[in-house]
PDB file of C-alpha atoms and ligand atoms in Angstrom:
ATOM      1  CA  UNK A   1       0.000   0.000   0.000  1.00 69.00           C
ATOM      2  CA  UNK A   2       1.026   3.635  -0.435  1.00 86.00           C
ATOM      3  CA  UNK A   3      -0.187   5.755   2.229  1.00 96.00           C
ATOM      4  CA  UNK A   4       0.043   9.260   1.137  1.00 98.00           C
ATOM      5  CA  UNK A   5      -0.136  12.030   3.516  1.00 98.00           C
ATOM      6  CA  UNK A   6      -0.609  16.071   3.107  1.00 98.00           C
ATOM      7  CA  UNK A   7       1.086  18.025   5.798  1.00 98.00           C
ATOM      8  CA  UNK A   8      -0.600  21.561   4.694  1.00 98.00           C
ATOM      9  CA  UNK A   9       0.346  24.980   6.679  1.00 97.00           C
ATOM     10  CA  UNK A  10       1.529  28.449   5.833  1.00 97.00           C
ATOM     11  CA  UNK A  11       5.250  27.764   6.682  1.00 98.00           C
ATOM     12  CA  UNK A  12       5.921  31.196   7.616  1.00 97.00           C
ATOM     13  CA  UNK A  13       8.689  30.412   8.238  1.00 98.00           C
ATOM     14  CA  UNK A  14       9.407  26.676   8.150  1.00 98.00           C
ATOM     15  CA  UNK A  15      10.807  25.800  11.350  1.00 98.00           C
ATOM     16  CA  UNK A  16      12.768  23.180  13.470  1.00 98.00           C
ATOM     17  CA  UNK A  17       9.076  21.752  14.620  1.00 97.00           C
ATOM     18  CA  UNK A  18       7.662  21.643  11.266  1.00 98.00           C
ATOM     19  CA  UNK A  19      10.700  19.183  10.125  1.00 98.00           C
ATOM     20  CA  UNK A  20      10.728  16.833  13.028  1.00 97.00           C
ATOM     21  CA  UNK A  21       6.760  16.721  12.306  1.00 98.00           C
ATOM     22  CA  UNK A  22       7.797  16.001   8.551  1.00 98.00           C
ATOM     23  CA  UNK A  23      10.889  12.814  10.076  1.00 97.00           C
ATOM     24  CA  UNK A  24       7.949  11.919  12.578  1.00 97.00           C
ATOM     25  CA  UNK A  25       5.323  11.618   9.977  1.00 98.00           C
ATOM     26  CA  UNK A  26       7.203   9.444   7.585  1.00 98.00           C
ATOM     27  CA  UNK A  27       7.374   6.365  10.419  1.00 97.00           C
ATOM     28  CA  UNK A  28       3.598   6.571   9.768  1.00 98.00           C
ATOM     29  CA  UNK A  29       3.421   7.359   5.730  1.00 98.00           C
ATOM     30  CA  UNK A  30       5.207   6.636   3.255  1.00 98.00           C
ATOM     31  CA  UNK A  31       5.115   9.674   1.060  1.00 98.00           C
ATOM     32  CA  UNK A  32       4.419  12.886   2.664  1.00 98.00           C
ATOM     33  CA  UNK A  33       3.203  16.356   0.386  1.00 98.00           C
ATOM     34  CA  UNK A  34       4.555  19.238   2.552  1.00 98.00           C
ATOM     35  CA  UNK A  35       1.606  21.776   1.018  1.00 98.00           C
ATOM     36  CA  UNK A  36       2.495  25.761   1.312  1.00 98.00           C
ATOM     37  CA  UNK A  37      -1.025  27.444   1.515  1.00 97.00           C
ATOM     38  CA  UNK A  38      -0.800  29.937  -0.861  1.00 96.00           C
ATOM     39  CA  UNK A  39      -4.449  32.017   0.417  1.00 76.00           C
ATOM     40  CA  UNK A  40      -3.783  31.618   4.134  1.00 64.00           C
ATOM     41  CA  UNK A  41      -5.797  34.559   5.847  1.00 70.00           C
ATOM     42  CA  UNK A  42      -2.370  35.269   7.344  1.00 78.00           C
ATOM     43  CA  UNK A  43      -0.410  38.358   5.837  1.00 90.00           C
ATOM     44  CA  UNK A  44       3.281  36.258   5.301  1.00 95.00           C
ATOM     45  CA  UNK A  45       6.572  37.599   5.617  1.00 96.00           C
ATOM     46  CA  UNK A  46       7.761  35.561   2.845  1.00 97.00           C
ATOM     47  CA  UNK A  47       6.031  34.996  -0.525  1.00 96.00           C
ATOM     48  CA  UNK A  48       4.513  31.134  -1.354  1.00 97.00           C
ATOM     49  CA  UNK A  49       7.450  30.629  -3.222  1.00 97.00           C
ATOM     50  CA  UNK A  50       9.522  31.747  -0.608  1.00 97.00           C
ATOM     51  CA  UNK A  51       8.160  29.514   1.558  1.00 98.00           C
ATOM     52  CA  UNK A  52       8.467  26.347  -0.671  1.00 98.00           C
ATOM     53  CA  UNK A  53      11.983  27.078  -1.780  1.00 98.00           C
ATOM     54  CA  UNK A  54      12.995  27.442   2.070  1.00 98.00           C
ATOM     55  CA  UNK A  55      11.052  23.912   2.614  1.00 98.00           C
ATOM     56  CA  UNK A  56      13.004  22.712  -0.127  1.00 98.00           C
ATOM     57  CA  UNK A  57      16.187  23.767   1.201  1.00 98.00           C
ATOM     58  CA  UNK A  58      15.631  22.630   4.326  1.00 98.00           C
ATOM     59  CA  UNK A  59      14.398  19.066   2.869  1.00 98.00           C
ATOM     60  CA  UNK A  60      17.002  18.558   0.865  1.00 97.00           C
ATOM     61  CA  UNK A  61      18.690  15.381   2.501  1.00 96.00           C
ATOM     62  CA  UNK A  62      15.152  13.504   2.237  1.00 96.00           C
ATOM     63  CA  UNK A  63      14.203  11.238   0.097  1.00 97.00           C
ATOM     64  CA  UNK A  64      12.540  12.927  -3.433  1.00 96.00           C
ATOM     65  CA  UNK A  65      10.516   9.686  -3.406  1.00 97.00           C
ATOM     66  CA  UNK A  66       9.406  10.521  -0.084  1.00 98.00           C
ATOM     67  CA  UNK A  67       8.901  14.019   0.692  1.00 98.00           C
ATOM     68  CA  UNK A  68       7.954  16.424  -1.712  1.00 98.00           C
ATOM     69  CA  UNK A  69       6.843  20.007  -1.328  1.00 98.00           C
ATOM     70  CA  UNK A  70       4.417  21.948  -3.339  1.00 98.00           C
ATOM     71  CA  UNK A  71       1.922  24.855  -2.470  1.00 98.00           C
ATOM     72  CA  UNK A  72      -1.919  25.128  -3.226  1.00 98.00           C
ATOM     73  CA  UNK A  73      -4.664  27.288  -3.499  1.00 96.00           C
ATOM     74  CA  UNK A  74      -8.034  26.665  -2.545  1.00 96.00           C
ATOM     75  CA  UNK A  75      -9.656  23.962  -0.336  1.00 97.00           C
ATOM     76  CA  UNK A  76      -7.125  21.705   1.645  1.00 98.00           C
ATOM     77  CA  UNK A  77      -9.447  18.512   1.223  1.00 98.00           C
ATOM     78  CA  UNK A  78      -9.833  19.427  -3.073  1.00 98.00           C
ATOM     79  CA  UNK A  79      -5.868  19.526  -2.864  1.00 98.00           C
ATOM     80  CA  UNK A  80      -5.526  16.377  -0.551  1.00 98.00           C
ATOM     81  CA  UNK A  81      -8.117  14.020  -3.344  1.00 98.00           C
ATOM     82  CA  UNK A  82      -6.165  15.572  -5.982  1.00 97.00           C
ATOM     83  CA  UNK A  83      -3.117  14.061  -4.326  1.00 97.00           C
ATOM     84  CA  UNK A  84      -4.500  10.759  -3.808  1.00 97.00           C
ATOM     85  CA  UNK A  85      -4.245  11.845   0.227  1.00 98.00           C
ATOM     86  CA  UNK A  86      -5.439   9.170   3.171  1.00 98.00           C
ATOM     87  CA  UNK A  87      -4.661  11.714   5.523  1.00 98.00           C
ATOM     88  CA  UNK A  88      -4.320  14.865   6.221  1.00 98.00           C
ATOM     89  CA  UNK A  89      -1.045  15.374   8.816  1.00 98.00           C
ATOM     90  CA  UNK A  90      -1.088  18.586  11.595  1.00 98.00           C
ATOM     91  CA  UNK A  91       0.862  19.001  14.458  1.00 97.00           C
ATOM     92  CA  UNK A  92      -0.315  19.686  17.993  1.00 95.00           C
ATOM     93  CA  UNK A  93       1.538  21.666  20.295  1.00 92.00           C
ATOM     94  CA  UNK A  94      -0.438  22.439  23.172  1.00 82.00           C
ATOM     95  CA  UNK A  95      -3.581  22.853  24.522  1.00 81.00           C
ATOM     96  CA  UNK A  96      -3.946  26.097  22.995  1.00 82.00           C
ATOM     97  CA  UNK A  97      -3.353  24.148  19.306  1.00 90.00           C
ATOM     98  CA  UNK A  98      -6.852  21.974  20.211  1.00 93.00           C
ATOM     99  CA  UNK A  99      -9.684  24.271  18.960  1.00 94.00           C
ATOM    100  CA  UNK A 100      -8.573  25.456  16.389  1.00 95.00           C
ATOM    101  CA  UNK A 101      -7.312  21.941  14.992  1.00 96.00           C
ATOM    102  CA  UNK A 102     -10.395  20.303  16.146  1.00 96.00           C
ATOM    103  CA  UNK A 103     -12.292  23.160  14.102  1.00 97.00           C
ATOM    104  CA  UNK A 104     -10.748  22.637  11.093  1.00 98.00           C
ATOM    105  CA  UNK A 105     -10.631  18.582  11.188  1.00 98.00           C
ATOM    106  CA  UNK A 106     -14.088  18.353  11.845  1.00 98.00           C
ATOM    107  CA  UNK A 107     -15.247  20.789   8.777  1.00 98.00           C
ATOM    108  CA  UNK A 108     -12.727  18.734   6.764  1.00 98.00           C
ATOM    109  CA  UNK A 109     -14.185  15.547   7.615  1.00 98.00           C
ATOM    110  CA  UNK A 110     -17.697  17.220   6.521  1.00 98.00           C
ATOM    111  CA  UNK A 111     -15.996  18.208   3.370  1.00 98.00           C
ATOM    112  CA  UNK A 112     -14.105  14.867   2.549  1.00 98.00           C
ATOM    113  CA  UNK A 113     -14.946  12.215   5.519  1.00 98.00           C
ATOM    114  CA  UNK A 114     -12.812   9.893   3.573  1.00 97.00           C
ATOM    115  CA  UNK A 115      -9.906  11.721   4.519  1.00 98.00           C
ATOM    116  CA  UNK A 116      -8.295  11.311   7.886  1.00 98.00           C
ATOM    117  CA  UNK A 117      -6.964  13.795   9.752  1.00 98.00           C
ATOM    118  CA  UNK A 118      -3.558  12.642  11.702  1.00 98.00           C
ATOM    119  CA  UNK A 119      -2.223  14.621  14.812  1.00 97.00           C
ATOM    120  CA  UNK A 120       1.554  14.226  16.302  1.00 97.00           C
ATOM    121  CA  UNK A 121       2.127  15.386  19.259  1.00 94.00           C
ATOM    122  CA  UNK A 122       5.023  17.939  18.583  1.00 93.00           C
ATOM    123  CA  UNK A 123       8.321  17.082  19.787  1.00 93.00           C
ATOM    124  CA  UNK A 124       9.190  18.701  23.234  1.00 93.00           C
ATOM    125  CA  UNK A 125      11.877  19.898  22.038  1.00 94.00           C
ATOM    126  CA  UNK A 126      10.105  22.228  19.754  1.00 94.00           C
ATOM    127  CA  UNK A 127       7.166  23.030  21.766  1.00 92.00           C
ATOM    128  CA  UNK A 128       7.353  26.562  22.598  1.00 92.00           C
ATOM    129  CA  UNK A 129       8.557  27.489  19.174  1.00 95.00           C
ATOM    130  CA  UNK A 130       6.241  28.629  16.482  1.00 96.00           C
ATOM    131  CA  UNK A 131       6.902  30.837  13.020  1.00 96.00           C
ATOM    132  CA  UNK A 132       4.989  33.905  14.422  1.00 95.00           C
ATOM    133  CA  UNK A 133       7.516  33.921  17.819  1.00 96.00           C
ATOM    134  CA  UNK A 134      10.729  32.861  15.215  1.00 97.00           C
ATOM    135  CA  UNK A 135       9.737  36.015  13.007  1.00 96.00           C
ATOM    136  CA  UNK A 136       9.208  38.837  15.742  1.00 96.00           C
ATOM    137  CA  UNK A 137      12.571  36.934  17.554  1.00 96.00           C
ATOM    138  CA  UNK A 138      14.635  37.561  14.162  1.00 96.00           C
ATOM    139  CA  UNK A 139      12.977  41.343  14.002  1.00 94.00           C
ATOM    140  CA  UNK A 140      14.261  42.150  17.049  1.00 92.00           C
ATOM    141  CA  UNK A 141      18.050  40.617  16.338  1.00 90.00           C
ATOM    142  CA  UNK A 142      17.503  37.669  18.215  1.00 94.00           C
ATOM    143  CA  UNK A 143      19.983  34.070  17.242  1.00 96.00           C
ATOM    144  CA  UNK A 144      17.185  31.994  16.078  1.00 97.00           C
ATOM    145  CA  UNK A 145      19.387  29.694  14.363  1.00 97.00           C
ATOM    146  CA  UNK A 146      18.235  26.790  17.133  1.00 97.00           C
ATOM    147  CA  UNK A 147      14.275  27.259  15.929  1.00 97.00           C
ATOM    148  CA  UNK A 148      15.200  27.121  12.283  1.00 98.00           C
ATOM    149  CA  UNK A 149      16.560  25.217   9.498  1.00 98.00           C
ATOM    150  CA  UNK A 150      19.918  26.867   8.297  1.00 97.00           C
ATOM    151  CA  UNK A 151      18.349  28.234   5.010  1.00 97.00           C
ATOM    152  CA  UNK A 152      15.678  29.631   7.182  1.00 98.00           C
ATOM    153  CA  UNK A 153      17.749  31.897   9.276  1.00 97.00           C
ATOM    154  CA  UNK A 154      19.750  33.145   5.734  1.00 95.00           C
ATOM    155  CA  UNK A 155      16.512  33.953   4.423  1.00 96.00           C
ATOM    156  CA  UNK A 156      15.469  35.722   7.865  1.00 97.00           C
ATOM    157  CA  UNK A 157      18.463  37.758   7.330  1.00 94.00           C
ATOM    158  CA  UNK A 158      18.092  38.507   4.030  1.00 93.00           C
ATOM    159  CA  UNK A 159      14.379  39.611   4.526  1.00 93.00           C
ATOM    160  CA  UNK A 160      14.832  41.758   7.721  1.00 91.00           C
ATOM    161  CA  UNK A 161      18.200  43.461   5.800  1.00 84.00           C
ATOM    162  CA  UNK A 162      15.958  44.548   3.091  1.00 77.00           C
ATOM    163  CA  UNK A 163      13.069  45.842   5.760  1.00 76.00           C
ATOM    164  CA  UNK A 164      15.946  47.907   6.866  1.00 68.00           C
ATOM    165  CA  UNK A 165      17.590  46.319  10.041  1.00 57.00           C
ATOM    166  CA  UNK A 166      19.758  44.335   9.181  1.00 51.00           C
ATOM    167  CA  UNK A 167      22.434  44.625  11.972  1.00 48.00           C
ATOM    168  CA  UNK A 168      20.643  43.473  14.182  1.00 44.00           C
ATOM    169  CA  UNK A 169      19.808  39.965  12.973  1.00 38.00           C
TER     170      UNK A 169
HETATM  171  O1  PNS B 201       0.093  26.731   9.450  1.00 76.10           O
HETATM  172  P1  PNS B 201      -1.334  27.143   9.562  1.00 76.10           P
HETATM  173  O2  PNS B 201      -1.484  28.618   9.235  1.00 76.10           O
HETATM  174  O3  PNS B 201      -1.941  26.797  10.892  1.00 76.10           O
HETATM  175  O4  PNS B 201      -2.134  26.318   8.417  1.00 76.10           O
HETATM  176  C1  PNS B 201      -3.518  26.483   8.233  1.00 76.10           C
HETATM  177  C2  PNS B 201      -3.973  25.803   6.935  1.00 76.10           C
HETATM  178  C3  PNS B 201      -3.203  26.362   5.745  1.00 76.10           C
HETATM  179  C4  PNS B 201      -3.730  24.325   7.035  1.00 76.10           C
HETATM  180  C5  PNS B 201      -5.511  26.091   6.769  1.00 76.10           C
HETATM  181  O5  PNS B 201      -5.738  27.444   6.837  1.00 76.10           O
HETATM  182  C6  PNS B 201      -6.061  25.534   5.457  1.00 76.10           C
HETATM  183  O6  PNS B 201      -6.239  24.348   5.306  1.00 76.10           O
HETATM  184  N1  PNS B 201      -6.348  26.446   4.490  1.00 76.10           N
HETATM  185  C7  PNS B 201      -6.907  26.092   3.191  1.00 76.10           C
HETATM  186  C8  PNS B 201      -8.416  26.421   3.139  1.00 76.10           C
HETATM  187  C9  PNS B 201      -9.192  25.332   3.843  1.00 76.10           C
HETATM  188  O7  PNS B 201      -9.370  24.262   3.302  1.00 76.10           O
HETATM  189  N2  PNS B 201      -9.588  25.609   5.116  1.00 76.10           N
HETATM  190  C10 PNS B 201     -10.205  24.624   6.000  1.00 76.10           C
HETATM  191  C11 PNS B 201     -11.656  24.376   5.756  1.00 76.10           C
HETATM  192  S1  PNS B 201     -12.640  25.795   5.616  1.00 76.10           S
END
């Protein structure tokens, strides 16, 4: 069997939680679609193609056959039957995570009940990091390079130089 899995999210920026979540997932799948939501309601910091060229970057040691990344507009579940998805893979960091992923799993089950949605429990080691703390840390100058993937905190740097403060990352 191939057990596909979509691990959607804005990935603003991909971070050190987002790739254990990706090494996690693949004990449990055995081809993983990182998805870059291109309409999140979210104003990003970096551009969809940003985003999916960091992922990239970051994924680069995995397994083609494996992991791939892509980005998508739209519904998650129209994506996830386009991809042939069983599941649909989130991580869950705290309490705080629960509504808000219970919310959206339950309208996706409406949408497309015969897609599962799949929670991990993120890894303690990542679990008070997220991309909104990572991107006002790397505003203010802070070393995030132990929340992020090395192309991550170039691309940080990059994008904070060019907003004028560059000195400081
Ligand atoms: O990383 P995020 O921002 O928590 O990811 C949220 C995301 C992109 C998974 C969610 O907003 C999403 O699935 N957007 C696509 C539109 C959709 O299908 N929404 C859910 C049902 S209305």
């Amino acid at each position: 069997m191939n057990r596909r899995a979509i691990y959607p999210g804005s990935f603003d920026p991909p971070t050190m939680g987002h790739l254990s979540l990706i090494t996690r997932g693949l004990f449990l799948f055995d081809k993983i679609v990182v998805a870059v939501a291109k309409n999140s309601a979210k104003a990003p910091l970096f551009s969809a193609e940003e985003r999916v060229e960091m992922l990239r970057a970051s994924l680069s040691d995995c397994d083609p056959a494996r992991v791939e990344v892509d980005s998508f507009e739209g519904l998650l579940v129209n994506y996830a039957r386009q991809k042939n998805a069983a599941a649909i893979l989130r991580g869950m960091r705290a309490t705080a995570d629960f509504e808000y992923e219970f919310q959206m799993a339950m309208v996706n089950r409406h949408l497309e009940p015969d897609i599962q949605s799949v929670f991990l429990m993120t890894d303690y080691r990542w679990l008070y990091i997220s991309s909104t703390i990572v991107k006002e840390a790397a505003s203010f100058g802070a070393d995030v390079s132990q929340m992020v993937p090395p192309p991550v905190v170039e691309r940080l740097k990059e994008k904070f130089a060019a907003q004028g403060c560059a000195q400081r990352v």
